Coordinates of C-alpha atoms in Angstrom, one line a residue:
X26 CA 99.9 58.9 88.9
X27 CA 103.5 59.4 90.0
X28 CA 104.2 61.8 92.9
X29 CA 105.8 65.1 92.2
X30 CA 109.4 64.8 93.1
X31 CA 110.6 68.3 92.4
X32 CA 112.9 69.5 95.1
X33 CA 114.5 72.9 95.4
X34 CA 117.1 74.3 97.8
X35 CA 117.9 77.9 98.5
X36 CA 119.0 80.4 101.2
X37 CA 115.7 82.4 101.3
X38 CA 112.3 81.2 100.1
X39 CA 109.9 84.1 99.5
X40 CA 106.2 83.2 99.4
X41 CA 104.2 85.7 97.3
X42 CA 105.3 87.7 94.3
X43 CA 103.4 90.9 95.1
X44 CA 105.1 94.3 95.7
X45 CA 106.6 93.2 99.1
X46 CA 108.0 89.9 97.8
X47 CA 109.4 91.3 94.6
X48 CA 111.2 94.2 96.3
X49 CA 112.6 91.9 99.0
X50 CA 113.7 89.4 96.3
X51 CA 115.6 92.1 94.5
X52 CA 117.3 93.4 97.6
X53 CA 118.3 90.0 98.9
X54 CA 119.5 88.7 95.5
X55 CA 121.6 91.8 95.0
X56 CA 123.2 91.3 98.4
X57 CA 124.3 87.8 97.3
X58 CA 121.6 85.6 98.9
X59 CA 120.3 82.7 96.9
X60 CA 116.6 83.5 96.6
X61 CA 113.6 81.6 95.2
X62 CA 110.3 83.4 94.9
X63 CA 107.2 81.2 94.7
X64 CA 103.8 82.6 93.7
X65 CA 100.4 80.9 93.9
X66 CA 99.0 82.8 90.9
X67 CA 100.1 82.4 87.3
X68 CA 101.3 86.0 87.3
X69 CA 103.3 88.4 89.4
X70 CA 101.9 91.5 91.1
X71 CA 99.5 90.2 93.8
X72 CA 96.8 92.9 94.3
X73 CA 98.5 95.0 91.5
X74 CA 97.3 93.8 88.1
X75 CA 97.7 96.0 85.1
X76 CA 96.2 94.2 82.1
X77 CA 94.8 94.8 78.6
X78 CA 91.2 93.7 78.5
X79 CA 89.3 92.8 75.3
X80 CA 87.8 95.9 73.7
X81 CA 89.8 98.3 75.8
X82 CA 92.0 100.8 74.0
X83 CA 94.6 101.0 76.8
X84 CA 95.8 99.0 79.8
X85 CA 93.4 99.0 82.8
X86 CA 94.1 98.6 86.5
X87 CA 92.2 95.7 88.0
X88 CA 93.8 96.4 91.4
X89 CA 95.8 99.2 93.0
X90 CA 95.8 102.4 90.9
X91 CA 96.5 105.6 92.8
X92 CA 99.4 107.0 94.9
X93 CA 98.0 108.3 98.1
X94 CA 100.1 110.8 100.0
X95 CA 103.9 111.4 99.7
X96 CA 104.7 107.7 99.3
X97 CA 108.5 108.3 99.2
X98 CA 109.6 104.8 98.4
X99 CA 107.1 104.3 95.6
X100 CA 108.2 107.6 94.1
X101 CA 111.9 106.7 94.3
X102 CA 111.3 103.3 92.7
X103 CA 109.2 104.8 89.9
X104 CA 111.9 107.5 89.3
X105 CA 114.6 104.8 89.2
X106 CA 112.5 102.9 86.6
X107 CA 111.9 106.0 84.5
X108 CA 108.2 105.9 85.1
X109 CA 106.4 109.2 85.5
X110 CA 103.2 109.9 87.4
X111 CA 100.5 112.5 86.9
X112 CA 98.0 114.3 89.0
X113 CA 94.4 114.6 87.9
X114 CA 93.1 118.1 88.5
X115 CA 89.6 117.6 87.3
X116 CA 86.2 118.3 88.9
X117 CA 84.6 116.3 91.7
X118 CA 80.8 115.9 91.7
X119 CA 78.3 114.6 94.3
X120 CA 74.9 113.1 93.6
X121 CA 72.6 112.6 96.5
X122 CA 68.9 112.1 96.3
X123 CA 69.1 112.7 92.6
X124 CA 70.6 116.1 93.1
X125 CA 73.8 116.9 91.4
X126 CA 76.4 119.1 93.2
X127 CA 79.5 120.4 91.4
X128 CA 82.8 121.3 93.1
X129 CA 81.9 118.9 95.8
X130 CA 83.9 119.3 99.0
X131 CA 83.6 115.9 100.7
X132 CA 85.7 117.1 103.6
X133 CA 83.7 120.1 104.7
X134 CA 82.4 118.0 107.7
X135 CA 85.9 117.2 108.9
X136 CA 86.5 120.0 111.4
X137 CA 83.8 118.9 113.9
X138 CA 84.8 115.3 113.5
X139 CA 88.4 116.0 114.1
X140 CA 87.7 118.2 117.1
X141 CA 85.9 115.3 118.8
X142 CA 88.4 112.7 117.6
X143 CA 91.3 114.6 119.1
X144 CA 89.5 114.8 122.4
X145 CA 88.9 111.0 122.4
X146 CA 90.9 109.6 125.3
X147 CA 90.5 105.9 124.4
X148 CA 90.3 104.4 121.0
X149 CA 87.1 102.7 119.9
X150 CA 85.4 101.5 116.7
X151 CA 84.3 104.4 114.5
X152 CA 80.6 103.4 114.6
X153 CA 80.6 103.5 118.4
X154 CA 82.3 106.9 118.4
X155 CA 79.8 108.4 116.0
X156 CA 76.8 107.1 118.0
X157 CA 78.2 108.4 121.2
X158 CA 79.5 111.8 120.0
X159 CA 77.1 112.7 117.2
X160 CA 73.7 111.3 118.1
X161 CA 70.3 112.4 116.8
X162 CA 68.9 113.4 113.4
X163 CA 70.8 116.7 113.4
X164 CA 74.0 114.8 112.9
X165 CA 72.7 112.3 110.4
X166 CA 74.7 113.8 107.5
X167 CA 77.9 113.8 109.4
X168 CA 77.5 110.2 110.5
X169 CA 76.7 109.1 107.0
X170 CA 79.7 111.0 105.6
X171 CA 82.1 109.4 108.1
X172 CA 80.7 105.9 107.7
X173 CA 80.6 106.0 103.9
X174 CA 84.1 107.4 103.8
X175 CA 85.5 104.7 106.0
X176 CA 83.7 101.9 104.2
X177 CA 84.1 103.3 100.7
X178 CA 87.6 104.7 100.7
X179 CA 89.3 102.5 103.3
X180 CA 87.2 99.3 102.5
X181 CA 86.6 99.1 106.3
X182 CA 83.8 98.0 108.4
X183 CA 82.7 101.0 110.6
X184 CA 81.9 98.5 113.4
X185 CA 85.6 97.5 113.5
X186 CA 87.8 100.3 112.1
X187 CA 89.7 102.4 114.6
X188 CA 88.4 105.9 115.3
X189 CA 92.0 107.0 116.0
X190 CA 93.2 105.6 112.7
X191 CA 90.5 107.5 110.8
X192 CA 91.4 110.7 112.7
X193 CA 95.0 110.4 111.7
X194 CA 94.1 109.7 108.1
X195 CA 91.7 112.6 107.8
X196 CA 94.1 115.0 109.5
X197 CA 97.0 114.0 107.2
X198 CA 94.9 114.6 104.1
X199 CA 96.4 111.8 102.1
X200 CA 92.9 110.8 100.8
X201 CA 92.6 114.0 98.9
X202 CA 95.4 113.2 96.4
X203 CA 94.8 111.3 93.2
X204 CA 98.3 110.7 91.6
X205 CA 98.7 107.7 89.4
X206 CA 101.7 106.1 87.6
X207 CA 101.4 106.7 83.9
X208 CA 100.9 103.2 82.4
X209 CA 99.9 101.8 85.7
X210 CA 101.8 100.0 88.5
X211 CA 102.4 96.9 86.4
X212 CA 105.6 98.1 84.7
X213 CA 107.1 98.9 88.1
X214 CA 106.5 95.4 89.5
X215 CA 107.6 93.7 86.3
X216 CA 110.8 95.8 86.5
X217 CA 111.4 94.6 90.0
X218 CA 110.9 91.0 89.0
X219 CA 113.4 91.4 86.1
X220 CA 116.0 93.0 88.4
X221 CA 115.6 90.3 91.0
X222 CA 116.0 87.6 88.3
X223 CA 119.0 89.4 86.8
X224 CA 120.6 89.3 90.3
X225 CA 120.1 85.5 90.4
X226 CA 116.7 85.1 92.0
X227 CA 114.4 82.3 90.8
X228 CA 110.7 82.9 90.2
X229 CA 108.2 80.1 90.2
X230 CA 104.6 80.9 89.3
X231 CA 101.4 78.8 89.8
X232 CA 103.0 77.2 92.8
X233 CA 100.6 77.7 95.8
X234 CA 102.3 76.7 99.1
X235 CA 100.0 74.6 101.4
X236 CA 102.4 73.9 104.3
X237 CA 105.6 75.2 105.9
X238 CA 107.4 72.8 108.2
X239 CA 110.2 74.6 110.1
X240 CA 112.7 74.5 112.9
X241 CA 115.3 77.1 113.8
X242 CA 117.7 77.5 110.9
X243 CA 115.8 75.5 108.3
X244 CA 112.4 75.2 106.7
X245 CA 110.6 73.1 104.1
X246 CA 107.6 74.4 102.1
X247 CA 105.4 72.0 100.2
X248 CA 103.2 73.2 97.3
X249 CA 99.7 71.9 96.4
X250 CA 101.3 70.0 93.6
X251 CA 103.8 68.3 95.9
X252 CA 106.9 70.2 95.1
X253 CA 109.3 70.8 98.0
X254 CA 111.3 73.9 98.7
X255 CA 114.0 73.9 101.3
X256 CA 115.6 77.0 102.7
X257 CA 117.4 78.4 105.7
X258 CA 114.9 81.2 106.0
X259 CA 111.4 81.9 104.7
X260 CA 109.8 85.3 104.0
X261 CA 106.0 85.0 103.9
X262 CA 104.2 87.9 102.2
X263 CA 100.7 86.4 101.8
X264 CA 97.7 88.7 102.1
X265 CA 95.8 89.0 105.4
X266 CA 92.9 87.1 103.8
X267 CA 94.9 83.9 103.6
X268 CA 95.6 83.7 107.3
X269 CA 92.1 82.8 108.6
X270 CA 91.6 80.1 105.9
X271 CA 91.1 76.8 107.7
X272 CA 92.7 73.4 106.9
X273 CA 89.7 72.3 104.9
X274 CA 89.4 75.5 102.9
X275 CA 91.0 76.4 99.5
X276 CA 94.0 78.7 100.0
X277 CA 94.9 77.4 103.5
X278 CA 98.5 77.9 104.5
X279 CA 99.6 75.7 107.3
X280 CA 102.7 76.1 109.6
X281 CA 104.2 73.1 111.5
X282 CA 104.7 74.0 114.3
X283 CA 101.9 76.6 114.2
X284 CA 102.7 80.3 114.5
X285 CA 99.7 81.0 116.7
X286 CA 100.6 84.5 117.7
X287 CA 101.0 85.6 114.1
X288 CA 97.7 84.0 113.0
X289 CA 95.9 85.6 115.9
X290 CA 97.4 89.0 115.1
X291 CA 96.3 88.7 111.5
X292 CA 92.7 87.9 112.6
X293 CA 92.7 91.0 114.7
X294 CA 93.4 93.2 111.8
X295 CA 90.8 94.4 109.3
X296 CA 90.9 93.3 105.7
X297 CA 88.3 94.8 103.4
X298 CA 86.7 93.7 100.1
X299 CA 86.7 95.7 96.9
X300 CA 85.0 95.3 93.6
X301 CA 86.2 97.3 90.6
X302 CA 84.2 97.7 87.4
X303 CA 86.0 99.2 84.5
X304 CA 83.9 100.4 81.5
X305 CA 85.0 101.9 78.2
X306 CA 82.5 103.8 76.0
X307 CA 82.6 105.0 72.4
X308 CA 82.9 108.6 73.6
X309 CA 83.2 110.5 76.9
X310 CA 79.6 111.6 76.6
X311 CA 79.4 112.4 80.3
X312 CA 81.5 115.5 79.8
X313 CA 78.5 117.4 78.5
X314 CA 76.8 117.0 81.9
X315 CA 79.9 116.7 84.1
X316 CA 82.7 118.9 82.6
X317 CA 86.3 117.8 83.5
X318 CA 84.9 114.9 85.5
X319 CA 87.5 113.3 87.8
X320 CA 85.5 111.8 90.6
X321 CA 81.8 111.2 91.1
X322 CA 80.5 110.2 94.5
X323 CA 76.9 109.3 95.2
X324 CA 74.3 107.3 97.2
X325 CA 73.9 104.8 94.3
X326 CA 74.4 101.1 94.7
X327 CA 77.8 101.5 93.1
X328 CA 78.6 104.8 94.6
X329 CA 82.0 105.9 93.5
X330 CA 83.2 106.5 89.9
X331 CA 86.3 108.1 88.4
X332 CA 87.6 108.9 84.9
X333 CA 91.1 108.8 83.5
X334 CA 91.2 112.6 83.5
X335 CA 93.3 114.4 82.3
X336 CA 93.6 111.6 79.7
X337 CA 90.8 111.7 77.1
X338 CA 90.1 108.0 77.3
X339 CA 86.4 107.4 77.4
X340 CA 86.7 105.1 80.4
X341 CA 85.0 105.1 83.8
X342 CA 85.9 103.0 86.8
X343 CA 83.3 102.0 89.4
X344 CA 84.3 101.2 93.0
X345 CA 82.4 99.3 95.6
X346 CA 84.2 98.6 98.9
X347 CA 83.8 97.5 102.4
X348 CA 80.7 95.6 103.7
X349 CA 78.8 96.4 100.5
X350 CA 81.4 94.7 98.5
X351 CA 81.6 91.8 100.9
X352 CA 77.9 91.2 100.5
X353 CA 78.5 90.7 96.8
X354 CA 81.7 88.6 97.2
X355 CA 80.1 85.5 95.7
X356 CA 77.9 87.4 93.1
X357 CA 78.4 86.6 89.4
X358 CA 80.3 89.2 87.5
X359 CA 77.2 89.7 85.3
X360 CA 75.1 90.6 88.4
X361 CA 77.7 93.2 89.5
X362 CA 78.0 94.6 85.9
X363 CA 74.2 95.0 85.7
X364 CA 74.2 96.8 89.1
X365 CA 77.0 99.1 88.0
X366 CA 75.4 100.0 84.7
X367 CA 72.1 100.7 86.5
X368 CA 73.8 103.0 89.0
X369 CA 75.8 104.8 86.3
X370 CA 72.8 105.4 84.1
X371 CA 71.0 107.0 86.9
X372 CA 73.9 109.2 87.9
X373 CA 74.5 110.4 84.3
X374 CA 70.8 110.9 83.7
X375 CA 70.7 108.6 80.7
X376 CA 68.6 105.6 80.0
X377 CA 70.1 102.1 80.5
X378 CA 69.6 101.5 76.8
X379 CA 71.5 104.6 75.8
X380 CA 74.3 103.7 78.2
X381 CA 74.5 100.1 76.8
X382 CA 74.6 101.5 73.3
X383 CA 77.7 103.5 74.1
X384 CA 79.5 100.6 75.9
X385 CA 82.5 99.1 74.1
X386 CA 84.2 97.0 76.8
X387 CA 83.6 96.0 80.5
X388 CA 85.7 94.3 83.2
X389 CA 84.7 93.3 86.7
X390 CA 87.3 92.3 89.4
X391 CA 85.9 91.0 92.6
X392 CA 88.8 90.8 95.1
X393 CA 86.7 89.3 97.8
X394 CA 86.6 86.0 96.0
X395 CA 90.1 86.2 94.4
X396 CA 91.9 82.9 95.1
X397 CA 94.9 83.2 97.4
X398 CA 93.9 86.8 98.3
X399 CA 90.3 86.9 99.6
X400 CA 90.1 90.7 100.0
X401 CA 91.7 93.9 98.9
X402 CA 93.7 95.7 101.6
X403 CA 94.0 96.1 105.3
X404 CA 92.6 98.7 107.6
X405 CA 93.4 99.6 111.2
X406 CA 91.2 98.1 114.0
X407 CA 91.4 99.1 117.6
X408 CA 94.8 97.8 118.8
X409 CA 96.1 97.4 115.3
X410 CA 99.5 98.7 116.1
X411 CA 100.3 95.8 118.4
X412 CA 98.8 93.3 116.0
X413 CA 100.9 94.6 113.1
X414 CA 104.0 94.5 115.2
X415 CA 103.4 90.9 116.1
X416 CA 102.7 90.0 112.5
X417 CA 105.9 91.5 111.4
X418 CA 108.0 89.9 114.1
X419 CA 110.5 87.2 112.9
X420 CA 110.4 83.7 114.5
X421 CA 113.7 82.1 115.5
X422 CA 115.6 84.0 112.8
X423 CA 113.9 81.6 110.4
X424 CA 110.4 82.8 109.6
X425 CA 109.9 86.4 108.4
X426 CA 106.7 88.2 107.4
X427 CA 105.9 91.2 105.2
X428 CA 103.1 92.7 103.2
X429 CA 100.9 95.7 103.4
X430 CA 98.9 94.0 106.3
X431 CA 102.1 93.8 108.4
X432 CA 103.0 97.5 107.8
X433 CA 102.5 100.1 110.5
X434 CA 102.8 103.7 109.4
X435 CA 101.1 106.6 107.6
X436 CA 100.5 104.7 104.3
X437 CA 98.4 101.8 105.4
X438 CA 96.6 99.8 102.8
X439 CA 98.7 101.0 99.9
X440 CA 101.4 99.8 97.5
X441 CA 103.8 102.0 99.5
X442 CA 103.0 99.9 102.6
X443 CA 103.8 96.7 100.8
X444 CA 107.0 98.0 99.4
X445 CA 108.2 99.4 102.7
X446 CA 107.4 96.2 104.5
X447 CA 109.2 94.1 101.9
X448 CA 112.3 96.4 102.1
X449 CA 112.3 96.3 105.9
X450 CA 112.0 92.5 105.9
X451 CA 114.9 92.2 103.4
X452 CA 117.0 94.3 105.7
X453 CA 116.1 92.2 108.7
X454 CA 117.0 89.0 106.8
X455 CA 120.3 90.5 105.7
X456 CA 121.1 91.4 109.4
X457 CA 121.0 87.6 110.0
X458 CA 124.2 85.8 109.2
X459 CA 124.0 83.2 106.4
X460 CA 123.9 79.8 108.1
X461 CA 127.1 77.8 107.8
X462 CA 125.3 75.0 105.8
X463 CA 124.2 77.5 103.2
X464 CA 127.8 78.9 102.8
X465 CA 129.1 75.3 102.4
X466 CA 126.6 74.5 99.7
X467 CA 127.4 77.7 97.8
X468 CA 131.1 77.0 98.0
X469 CA 130.6 73.5 96.7

């Protein structure tokens, strides 16, 4: 078989067409840089994936879905694109030990937690903090709440997640919002891709890069298919899950010479797994038992569920995150679906047979085994600020890095984090003068 002889030359090569890469591509192309965006998957979006599944009556979100907190850049880009968002104002329910509680206030235990967290002089993993500050059976409920929240909402490992980071998140209250873009995040990212291409950026899909060879002022990226991309600068936006992949593993991305400090920083940061299970039924039959259901939290095997409220779509989404999701990273989708249906039947007090009879469509997305991703989103470990700063630091004005894992700020682990990181990286690239060789090629 003949070798792949495709060769491409550009000013800036962007690796990864997720939120960070797409926004950076748009900004750089609009500023006059020649940009080529290469994506390992056969689609854009990264960990945002709005799709229409068989049997579903509307698009579903396989990845990011909500807007947590103020997220100013996300809101500005949505407004620019003419995309509106809505806030669900339905009811939250809690089921523990088979007991249903309406108007569940999941945050009632926060005051004693925050009091101790603000008195904590030195950061430590959340699990260690809970063991030290809230020992004994009298604090079992509080320890369970804090652990389940960190692992379920943040997809974090309580043995690694920063106690200070959880303090800041709980105090800010961003977790209590449930805004979502109408129609999903997909239209926003497809709009960014169209704008980048309209400004001259090239987009190549299904082109996983396996190695980046570089020296100050120039770089060469080689794909698994053997295509070669040459550029004066490279912006790498791959997820944190790619960084620890070894040379013999699928999805490995090599650097020659190695960027050891960046790889070590990525390893220090947390990257949690998530499994989403989206189910559509014939009718929203649960409303008889759970009027205006928005969120349902529980102690079931698949503990978290939400509806599309206020939309009347008879759809429920199951959420399994953190260590529990990681343990099922290699499980077949059929196994996960069976576990989800068994959990939901118990929570809704219906038989598995009755639930199955109502089911019209199902979809399982296991991000822990997603190629070229290997997880869902980052979380702050002890010392994460320094690691994030290292990961975001350019190398010799040639290698640049972005993505939600490289972001340090109040919106960690969100689409906002990826967008801000991509915007910041584009500005850093634009602050660098275009190398003389690139200007000469453009003039010719």
